[in-house]
XYZ file of N, CA, C and O in Angstrom:
720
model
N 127.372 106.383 86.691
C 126.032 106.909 86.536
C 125.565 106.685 85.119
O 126.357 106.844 84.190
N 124.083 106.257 84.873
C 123.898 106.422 83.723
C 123.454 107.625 83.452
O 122.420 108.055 83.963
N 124.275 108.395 82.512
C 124.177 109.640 81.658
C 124.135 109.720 80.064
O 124.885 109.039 79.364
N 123.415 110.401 79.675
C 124.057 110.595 78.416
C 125.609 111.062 78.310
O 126.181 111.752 79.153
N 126.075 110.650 77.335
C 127.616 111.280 77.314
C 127.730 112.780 76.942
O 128.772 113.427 77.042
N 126.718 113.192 76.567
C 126.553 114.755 76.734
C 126.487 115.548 77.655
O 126.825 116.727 77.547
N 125.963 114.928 78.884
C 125.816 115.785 80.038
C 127.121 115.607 81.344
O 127.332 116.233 82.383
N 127.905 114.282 80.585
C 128.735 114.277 81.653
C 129.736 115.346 81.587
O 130.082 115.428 82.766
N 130.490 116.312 80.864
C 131.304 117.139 80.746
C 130.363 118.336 81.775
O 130.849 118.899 82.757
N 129.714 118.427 81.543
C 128.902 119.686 82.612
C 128.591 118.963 83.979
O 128.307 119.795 84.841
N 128.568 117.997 84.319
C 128.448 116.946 85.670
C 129.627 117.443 86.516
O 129.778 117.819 87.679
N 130.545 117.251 85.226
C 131.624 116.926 86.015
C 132.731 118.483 86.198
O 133.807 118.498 86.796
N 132.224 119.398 85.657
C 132.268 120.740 85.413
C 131.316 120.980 87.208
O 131.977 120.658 88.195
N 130.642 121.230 87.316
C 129.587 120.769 88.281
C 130.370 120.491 89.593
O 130.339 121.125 90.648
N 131.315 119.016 89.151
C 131.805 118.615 90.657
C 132.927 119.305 91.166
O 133.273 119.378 92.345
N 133.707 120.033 89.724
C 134.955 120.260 90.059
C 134.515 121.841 91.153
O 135.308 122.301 91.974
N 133.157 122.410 90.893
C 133.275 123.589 91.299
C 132.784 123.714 92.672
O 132.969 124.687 93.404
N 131.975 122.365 93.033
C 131.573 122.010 94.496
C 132.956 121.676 94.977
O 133.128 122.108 96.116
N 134.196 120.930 94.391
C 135.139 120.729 95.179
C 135.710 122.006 95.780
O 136.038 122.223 96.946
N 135.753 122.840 94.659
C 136.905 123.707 95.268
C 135.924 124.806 96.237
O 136.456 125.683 96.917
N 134.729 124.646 96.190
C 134.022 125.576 97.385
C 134.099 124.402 99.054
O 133.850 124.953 100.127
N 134.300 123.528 99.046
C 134.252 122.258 99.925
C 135.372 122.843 100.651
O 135.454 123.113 101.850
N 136.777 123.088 99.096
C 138.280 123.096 99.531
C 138.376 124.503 100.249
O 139.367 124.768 100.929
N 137.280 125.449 100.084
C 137.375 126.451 100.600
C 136.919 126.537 102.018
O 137.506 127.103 102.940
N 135.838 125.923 102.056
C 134.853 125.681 103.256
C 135.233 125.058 104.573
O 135.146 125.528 105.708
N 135.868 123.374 103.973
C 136.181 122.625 104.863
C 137.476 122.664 105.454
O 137.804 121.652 106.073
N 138.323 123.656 105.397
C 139.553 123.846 106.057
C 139.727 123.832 107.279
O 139.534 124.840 107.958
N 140.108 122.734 107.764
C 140.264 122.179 109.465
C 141.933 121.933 109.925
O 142.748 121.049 109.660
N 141.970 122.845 110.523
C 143.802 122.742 110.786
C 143.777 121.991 112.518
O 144.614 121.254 113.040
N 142.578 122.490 113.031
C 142.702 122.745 114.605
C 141.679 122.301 115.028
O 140.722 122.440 114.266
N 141.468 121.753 116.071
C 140.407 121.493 116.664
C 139.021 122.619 116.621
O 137.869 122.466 116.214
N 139.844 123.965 117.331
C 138.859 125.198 116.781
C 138.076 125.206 115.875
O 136.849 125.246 115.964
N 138.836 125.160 114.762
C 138.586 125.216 113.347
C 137.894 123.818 112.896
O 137.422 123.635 111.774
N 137.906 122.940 113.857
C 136.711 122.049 113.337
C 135.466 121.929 113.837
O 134.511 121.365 113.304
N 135.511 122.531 114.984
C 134.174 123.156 115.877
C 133.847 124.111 115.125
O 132.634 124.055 114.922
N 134.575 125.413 114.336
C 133.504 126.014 113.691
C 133.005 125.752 112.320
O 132.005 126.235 111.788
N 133.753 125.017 111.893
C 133.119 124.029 110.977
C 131.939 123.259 111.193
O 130.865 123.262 110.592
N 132.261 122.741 111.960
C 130.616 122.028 112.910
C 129.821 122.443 112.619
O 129.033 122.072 111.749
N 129.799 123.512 113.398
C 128.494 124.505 113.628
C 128.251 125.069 112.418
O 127.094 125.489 112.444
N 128.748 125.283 111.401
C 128.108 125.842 110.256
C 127.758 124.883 109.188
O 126.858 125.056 108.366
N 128.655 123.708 109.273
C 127.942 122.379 108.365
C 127.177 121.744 109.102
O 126.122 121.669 108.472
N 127.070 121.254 110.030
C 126.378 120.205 110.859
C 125.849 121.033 111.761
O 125.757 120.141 112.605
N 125.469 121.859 112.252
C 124.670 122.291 113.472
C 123.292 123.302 112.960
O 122.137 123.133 113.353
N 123.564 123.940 112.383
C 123.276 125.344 111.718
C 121.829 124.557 110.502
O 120.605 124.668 110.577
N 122.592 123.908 109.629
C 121.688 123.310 108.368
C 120.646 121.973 109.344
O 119.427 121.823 109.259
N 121.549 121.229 110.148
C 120.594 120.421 110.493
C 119.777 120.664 111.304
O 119.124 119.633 111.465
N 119.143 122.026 112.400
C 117.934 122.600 112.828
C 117.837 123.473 111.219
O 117.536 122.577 110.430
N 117.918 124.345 110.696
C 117.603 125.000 109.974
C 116.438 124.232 108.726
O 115.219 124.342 108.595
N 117.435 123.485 107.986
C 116.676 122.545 107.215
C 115.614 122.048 107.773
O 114.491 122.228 107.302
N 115.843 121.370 108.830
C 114.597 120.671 109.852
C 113.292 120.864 109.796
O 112.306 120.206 109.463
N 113.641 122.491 110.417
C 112.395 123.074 110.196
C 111.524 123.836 109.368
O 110.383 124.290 109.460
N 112.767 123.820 108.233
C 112.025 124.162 106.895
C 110.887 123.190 106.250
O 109.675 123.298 106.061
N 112.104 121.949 105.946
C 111.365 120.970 105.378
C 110.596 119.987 105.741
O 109.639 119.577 105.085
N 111.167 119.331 107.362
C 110.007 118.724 107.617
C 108.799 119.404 108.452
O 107.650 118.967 108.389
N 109.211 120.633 109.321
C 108.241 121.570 110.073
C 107.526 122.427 109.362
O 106.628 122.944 110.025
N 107.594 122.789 108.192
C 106.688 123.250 107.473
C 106.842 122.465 106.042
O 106.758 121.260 106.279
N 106.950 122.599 105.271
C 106.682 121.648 103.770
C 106.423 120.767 104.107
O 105.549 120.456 103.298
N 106.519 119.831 104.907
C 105.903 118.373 104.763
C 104.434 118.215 105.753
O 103.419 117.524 105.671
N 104.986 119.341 106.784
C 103.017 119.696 107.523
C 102.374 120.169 106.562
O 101.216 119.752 106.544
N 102.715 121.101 105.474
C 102.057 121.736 104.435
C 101.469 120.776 103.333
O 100.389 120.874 102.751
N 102.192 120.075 103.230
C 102.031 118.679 102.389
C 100.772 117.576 102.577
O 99.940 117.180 101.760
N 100.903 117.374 103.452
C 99.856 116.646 104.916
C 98.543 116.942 105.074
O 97.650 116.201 105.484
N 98.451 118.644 104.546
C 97.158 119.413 104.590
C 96.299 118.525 103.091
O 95.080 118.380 103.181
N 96.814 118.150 102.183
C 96.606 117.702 101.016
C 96.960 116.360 100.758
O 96.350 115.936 99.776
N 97.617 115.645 101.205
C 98.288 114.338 100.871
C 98.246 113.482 101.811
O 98.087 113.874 102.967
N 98.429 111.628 101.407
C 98.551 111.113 102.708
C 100.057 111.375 103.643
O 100.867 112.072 103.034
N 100.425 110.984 104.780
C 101.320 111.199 105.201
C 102.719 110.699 104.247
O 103.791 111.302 104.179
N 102.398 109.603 103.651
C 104.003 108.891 103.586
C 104.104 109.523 102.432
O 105.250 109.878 102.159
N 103.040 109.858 101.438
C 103.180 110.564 100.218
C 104.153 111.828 100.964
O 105.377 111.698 100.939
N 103.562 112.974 101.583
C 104.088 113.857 101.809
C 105.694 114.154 102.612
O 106.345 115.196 102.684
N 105.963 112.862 103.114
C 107.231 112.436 103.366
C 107.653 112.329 102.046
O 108.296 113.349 101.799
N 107.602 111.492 100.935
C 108.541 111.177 99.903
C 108.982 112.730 99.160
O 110.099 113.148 98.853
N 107.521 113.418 99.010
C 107.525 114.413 98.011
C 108.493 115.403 98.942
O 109.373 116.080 98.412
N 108.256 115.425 100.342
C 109.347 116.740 101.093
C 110.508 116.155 100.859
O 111.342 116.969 100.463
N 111.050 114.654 100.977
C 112.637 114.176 100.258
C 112.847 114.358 99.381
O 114.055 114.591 99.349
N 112.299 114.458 98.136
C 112.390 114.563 96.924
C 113.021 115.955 97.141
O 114.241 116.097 97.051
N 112.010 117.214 97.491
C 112.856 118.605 97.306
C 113.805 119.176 98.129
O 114.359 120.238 97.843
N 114.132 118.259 99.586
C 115.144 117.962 100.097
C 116.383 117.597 99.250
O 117.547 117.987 99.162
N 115.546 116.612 98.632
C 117.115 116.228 97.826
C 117.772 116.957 96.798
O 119.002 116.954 96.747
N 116.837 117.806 95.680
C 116.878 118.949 94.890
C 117.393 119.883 95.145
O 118.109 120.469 94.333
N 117.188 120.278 96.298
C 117.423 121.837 97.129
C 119.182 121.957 97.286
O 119.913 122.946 97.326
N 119.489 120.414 97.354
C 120.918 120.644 97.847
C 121.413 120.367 96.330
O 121.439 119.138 96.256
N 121.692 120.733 95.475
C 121.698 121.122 93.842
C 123.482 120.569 93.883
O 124.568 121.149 93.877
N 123.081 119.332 93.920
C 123.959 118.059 93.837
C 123.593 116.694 92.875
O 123.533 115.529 93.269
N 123.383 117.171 91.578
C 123.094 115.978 90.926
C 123.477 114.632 90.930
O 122.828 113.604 90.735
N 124.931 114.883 91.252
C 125.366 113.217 92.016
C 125.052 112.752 92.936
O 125.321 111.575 93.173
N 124.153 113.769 94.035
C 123.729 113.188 95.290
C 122.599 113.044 95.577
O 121.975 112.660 96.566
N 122.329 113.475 94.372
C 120.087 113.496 94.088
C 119.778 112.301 95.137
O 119.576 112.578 96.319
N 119.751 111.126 94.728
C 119.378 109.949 94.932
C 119.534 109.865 96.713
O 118.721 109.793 97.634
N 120.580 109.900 96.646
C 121.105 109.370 98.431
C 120.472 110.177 99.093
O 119.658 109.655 99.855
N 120.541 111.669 99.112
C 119.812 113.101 99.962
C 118.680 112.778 99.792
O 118.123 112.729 100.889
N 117.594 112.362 98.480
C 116.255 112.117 98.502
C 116.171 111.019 99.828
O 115.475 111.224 100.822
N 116.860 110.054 99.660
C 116.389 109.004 100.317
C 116.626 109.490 102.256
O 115.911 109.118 103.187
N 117.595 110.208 102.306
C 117.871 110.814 103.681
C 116.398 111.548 104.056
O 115.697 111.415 105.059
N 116.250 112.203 103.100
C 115.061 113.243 103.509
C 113.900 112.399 103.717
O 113.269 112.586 104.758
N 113.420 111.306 102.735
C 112.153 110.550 103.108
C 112.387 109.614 104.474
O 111.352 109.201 104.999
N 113.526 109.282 105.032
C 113.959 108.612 106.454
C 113.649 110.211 107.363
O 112.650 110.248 108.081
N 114.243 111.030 107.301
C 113.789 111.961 108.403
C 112.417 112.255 108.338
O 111.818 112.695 109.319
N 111.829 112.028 107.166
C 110.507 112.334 107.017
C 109.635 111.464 107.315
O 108.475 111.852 107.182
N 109.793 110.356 107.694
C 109.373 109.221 108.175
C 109.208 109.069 109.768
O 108.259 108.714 110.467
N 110.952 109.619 110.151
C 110.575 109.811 111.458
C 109.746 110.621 112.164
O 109.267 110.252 113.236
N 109.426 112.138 111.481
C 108.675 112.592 111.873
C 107.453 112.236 112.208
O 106.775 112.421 113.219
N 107.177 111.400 110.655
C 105.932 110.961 110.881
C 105.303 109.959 111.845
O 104.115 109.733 112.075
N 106.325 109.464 112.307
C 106.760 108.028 113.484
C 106.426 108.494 114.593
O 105.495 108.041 115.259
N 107.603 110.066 115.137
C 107.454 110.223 116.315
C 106.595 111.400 116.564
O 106.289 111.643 117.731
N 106.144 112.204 115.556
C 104.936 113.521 115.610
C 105.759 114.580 116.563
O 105.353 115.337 117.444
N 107.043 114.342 116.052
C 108.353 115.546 116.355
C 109.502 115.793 114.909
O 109.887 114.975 114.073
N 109.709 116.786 115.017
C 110.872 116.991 114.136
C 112.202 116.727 114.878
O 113.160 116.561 114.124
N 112.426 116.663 116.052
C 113.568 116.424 116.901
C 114.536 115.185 116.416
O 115.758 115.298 116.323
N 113.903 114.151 116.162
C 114.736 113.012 116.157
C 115.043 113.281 114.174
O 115.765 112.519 113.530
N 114.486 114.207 113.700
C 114.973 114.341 112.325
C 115.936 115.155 112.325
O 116.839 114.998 111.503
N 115.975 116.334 113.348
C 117.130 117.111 113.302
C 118.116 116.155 113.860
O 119.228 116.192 113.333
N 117.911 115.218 114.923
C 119.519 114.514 115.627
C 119.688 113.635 114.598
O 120.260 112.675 115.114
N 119.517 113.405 113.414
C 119.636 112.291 112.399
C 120.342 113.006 111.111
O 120.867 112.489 110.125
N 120.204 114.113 111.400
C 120.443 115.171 110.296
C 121.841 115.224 110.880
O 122.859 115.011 110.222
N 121.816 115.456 111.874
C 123.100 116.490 112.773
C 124.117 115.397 112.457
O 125.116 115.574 111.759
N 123.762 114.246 113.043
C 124.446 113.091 113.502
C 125.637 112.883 111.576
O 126.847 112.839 111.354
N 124.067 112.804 110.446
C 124.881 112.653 109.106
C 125.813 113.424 108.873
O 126.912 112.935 108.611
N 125.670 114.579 108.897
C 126.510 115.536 109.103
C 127.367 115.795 110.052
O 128.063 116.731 109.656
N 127.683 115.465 111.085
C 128.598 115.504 111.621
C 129.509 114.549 111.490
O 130.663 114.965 111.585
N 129.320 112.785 111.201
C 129.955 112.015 110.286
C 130.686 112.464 109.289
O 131.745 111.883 109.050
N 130.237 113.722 108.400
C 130.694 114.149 106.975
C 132.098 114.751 107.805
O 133.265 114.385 107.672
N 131.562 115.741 108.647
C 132.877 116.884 109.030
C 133.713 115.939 110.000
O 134.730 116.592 110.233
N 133.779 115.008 110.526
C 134.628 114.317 111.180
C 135.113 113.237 110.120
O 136.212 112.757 110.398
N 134.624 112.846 109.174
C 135.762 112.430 108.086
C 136.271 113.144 107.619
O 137.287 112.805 107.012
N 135.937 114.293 107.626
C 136.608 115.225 106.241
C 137.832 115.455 106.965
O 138.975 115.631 106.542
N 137.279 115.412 108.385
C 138.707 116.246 109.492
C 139.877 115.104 109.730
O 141.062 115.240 110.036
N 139.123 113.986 109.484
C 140.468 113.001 109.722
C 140.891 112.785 108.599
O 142.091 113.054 108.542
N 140.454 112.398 107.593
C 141.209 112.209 106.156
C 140.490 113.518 105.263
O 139.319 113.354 104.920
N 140.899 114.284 105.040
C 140.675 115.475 104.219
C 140.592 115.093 102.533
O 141.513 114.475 102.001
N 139.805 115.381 102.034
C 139.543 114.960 100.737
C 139.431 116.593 99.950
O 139.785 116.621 98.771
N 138.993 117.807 100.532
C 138.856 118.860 100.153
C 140.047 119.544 99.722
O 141.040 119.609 100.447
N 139.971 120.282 98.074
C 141.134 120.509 97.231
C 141.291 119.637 96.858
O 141.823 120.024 95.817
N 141.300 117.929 96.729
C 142.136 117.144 96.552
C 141.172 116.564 94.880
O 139.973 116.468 94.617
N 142.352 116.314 94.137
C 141.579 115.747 92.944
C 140.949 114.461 93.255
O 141.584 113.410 93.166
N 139.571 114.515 93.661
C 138.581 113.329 93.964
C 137.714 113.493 92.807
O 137.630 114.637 92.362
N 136.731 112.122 91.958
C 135.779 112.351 91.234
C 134.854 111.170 92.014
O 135.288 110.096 92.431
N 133.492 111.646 92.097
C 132.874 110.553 92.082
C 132.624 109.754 90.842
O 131.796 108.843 90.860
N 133.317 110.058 89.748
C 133.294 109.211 88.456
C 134.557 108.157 88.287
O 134.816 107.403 87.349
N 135.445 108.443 89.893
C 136.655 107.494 89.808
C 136.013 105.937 89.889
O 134.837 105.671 90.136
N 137.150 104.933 89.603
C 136.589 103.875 90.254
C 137.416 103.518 91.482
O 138.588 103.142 91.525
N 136.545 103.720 92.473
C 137.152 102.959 93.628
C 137.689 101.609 93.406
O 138.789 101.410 93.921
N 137.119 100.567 92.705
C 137.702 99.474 92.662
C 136.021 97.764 93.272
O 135.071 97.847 94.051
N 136.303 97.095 92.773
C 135.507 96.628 92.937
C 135.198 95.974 94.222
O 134.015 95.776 94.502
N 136.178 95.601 95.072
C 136.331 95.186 96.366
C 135.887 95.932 97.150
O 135.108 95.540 98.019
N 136.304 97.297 97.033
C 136.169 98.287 97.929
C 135.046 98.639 97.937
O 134.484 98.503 99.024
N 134.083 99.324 96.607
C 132.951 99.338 96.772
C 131.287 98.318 97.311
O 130.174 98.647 97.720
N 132.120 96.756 96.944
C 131.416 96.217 97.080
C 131.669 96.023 99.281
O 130.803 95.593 100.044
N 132.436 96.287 99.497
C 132.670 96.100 101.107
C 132.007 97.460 101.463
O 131.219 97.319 102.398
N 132.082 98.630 101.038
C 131.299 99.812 102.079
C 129.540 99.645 101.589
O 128.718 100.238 102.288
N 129.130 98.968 100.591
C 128.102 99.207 100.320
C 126.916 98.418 101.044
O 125.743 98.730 101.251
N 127.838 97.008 101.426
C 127.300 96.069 102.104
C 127.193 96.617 103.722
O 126.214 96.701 104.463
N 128.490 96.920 103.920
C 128.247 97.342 105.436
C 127.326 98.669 105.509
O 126.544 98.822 106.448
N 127.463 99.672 104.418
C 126.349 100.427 104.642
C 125.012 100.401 104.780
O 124.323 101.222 105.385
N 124.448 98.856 103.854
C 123.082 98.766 103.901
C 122.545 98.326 104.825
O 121.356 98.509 105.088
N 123.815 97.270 105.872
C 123.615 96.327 107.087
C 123.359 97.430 107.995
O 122.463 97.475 108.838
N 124.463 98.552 107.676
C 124.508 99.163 109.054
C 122.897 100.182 109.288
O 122.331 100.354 110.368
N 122.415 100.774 107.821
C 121.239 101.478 107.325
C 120.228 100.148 108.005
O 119.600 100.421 109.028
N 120.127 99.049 107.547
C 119.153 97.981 107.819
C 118.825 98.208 109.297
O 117.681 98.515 109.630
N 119.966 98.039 110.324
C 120.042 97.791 111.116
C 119.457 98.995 112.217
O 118.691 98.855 113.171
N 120.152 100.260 111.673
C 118.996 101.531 112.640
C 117.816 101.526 112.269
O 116.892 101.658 113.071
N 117.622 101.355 110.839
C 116.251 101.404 110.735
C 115.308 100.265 111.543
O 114.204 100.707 111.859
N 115.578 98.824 111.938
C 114.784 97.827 112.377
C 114.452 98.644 113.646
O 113.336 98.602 114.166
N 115.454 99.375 114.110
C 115.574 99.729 115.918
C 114.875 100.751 115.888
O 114.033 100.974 116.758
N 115.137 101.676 114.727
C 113.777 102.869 115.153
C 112.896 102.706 114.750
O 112.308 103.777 114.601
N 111.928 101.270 114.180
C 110.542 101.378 113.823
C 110.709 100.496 115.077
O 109.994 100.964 115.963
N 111.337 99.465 115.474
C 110.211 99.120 116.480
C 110.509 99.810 117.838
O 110.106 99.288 118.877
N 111.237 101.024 117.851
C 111.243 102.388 119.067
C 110.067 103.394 119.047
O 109.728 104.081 120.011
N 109.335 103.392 117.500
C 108.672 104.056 117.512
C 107.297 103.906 117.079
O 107.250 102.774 116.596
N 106.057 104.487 116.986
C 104.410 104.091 116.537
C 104.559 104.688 115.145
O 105.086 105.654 114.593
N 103.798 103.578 114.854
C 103.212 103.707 113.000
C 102.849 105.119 113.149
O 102.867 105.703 114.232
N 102.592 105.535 112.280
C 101.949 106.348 111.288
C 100.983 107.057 111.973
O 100.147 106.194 112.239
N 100.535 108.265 112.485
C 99.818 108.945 113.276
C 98.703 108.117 113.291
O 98.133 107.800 112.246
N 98.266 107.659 114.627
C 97.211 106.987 114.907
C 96.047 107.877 113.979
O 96.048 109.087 113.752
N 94.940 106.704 113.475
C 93.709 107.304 113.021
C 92.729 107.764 114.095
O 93.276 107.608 115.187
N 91.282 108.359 114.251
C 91.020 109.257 115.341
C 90.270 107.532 115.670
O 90.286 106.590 114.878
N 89.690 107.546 117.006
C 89.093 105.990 117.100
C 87.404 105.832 116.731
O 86.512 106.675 116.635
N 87.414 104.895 116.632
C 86.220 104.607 116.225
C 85.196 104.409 117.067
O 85.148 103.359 117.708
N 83.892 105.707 117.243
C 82.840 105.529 117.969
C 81.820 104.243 118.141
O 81.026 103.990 117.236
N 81.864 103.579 119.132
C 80.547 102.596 118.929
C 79.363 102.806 118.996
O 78.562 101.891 118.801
């Protein structure tokens, strides 16, 4: 990341204390125990959030702004809200894609199954390879191979839902039509 070298000691102060609430949180021994994990990471936040941010803040937004504006600006405090400075960037960009869809499909539904879906990805890795407690930094280096192979398949694989849900879904709330 570019930081000043001043702020990285508190960054990283920061990550160590999200880990060990993660290490507290994400404890999956059992199948049980990863169903109720589920439901409180992935089930719970992704209607909840939903309808915070895109069912009201970004309709609220809308009252004043054009649509895609009010998509970016509800990602933006989407992405804030989850008070993850290392994850600013990626969560913004999640939130302006659900916010998009909304605006696509004139439902919050397919933003909550997009939400759910990310999140449930998170808790089904965490459950197969457990990273929680474990000394992880996102300031490690993975290595250059490695990063350069998930980043590619991530953007292909990102490229690739996205082509399928714009052309699944209509632009931008039709304008009202034009009287002759």
């Amino acid at each position: 990341y570019i930081l000043p070298e001043s702020l990285q000691p508190l960054l990283r102060e920061f990550e160590r204390l999200m880990q060990g609430m993660y290490a507290k949180l994400l404890v999956m021994n059992s199948p049980t125990e990863l169903a109720a994990v589920w439901v409180v990471v992935a089930l719970v936040p992704s209607v909840c959030e939903e309808a915070v941010f895109r069912g009201v803040a970004q309709s609220t937004f809308e009252n004043g702004m054009r649509p895609g504006r009010a998509a970016a600006v509800t990602g933006l405090c989407f992405g804030l809200y989850h008070l993850y400075p290392t994850q600013l960037i990626p969560l913004t960009a999640i939130g302006i894609v659900l916010g998009v869809a909304v605006l696509r499909t004139g439902s919050i539904i397919p933003a909550v199954v997009g939400h759910l879906a990310n999140n449930t990805l998170a808790v089904i890795g965490e459950y197969i390879h457990p990273t929680a407690g474990k000394e992880t930094s996102l300031f490690a280096d993975p290595g250059g191979a490695t990063l350069t192979l998930s980043t590619a398949a991530g953007a292909c694989l990102f490229a690739l839902c996205m082509v399928l849900f714009l052309r699944g879904t209509r632009r931008f709330p039709p304008s009202p039509e034009k009287e002759n």
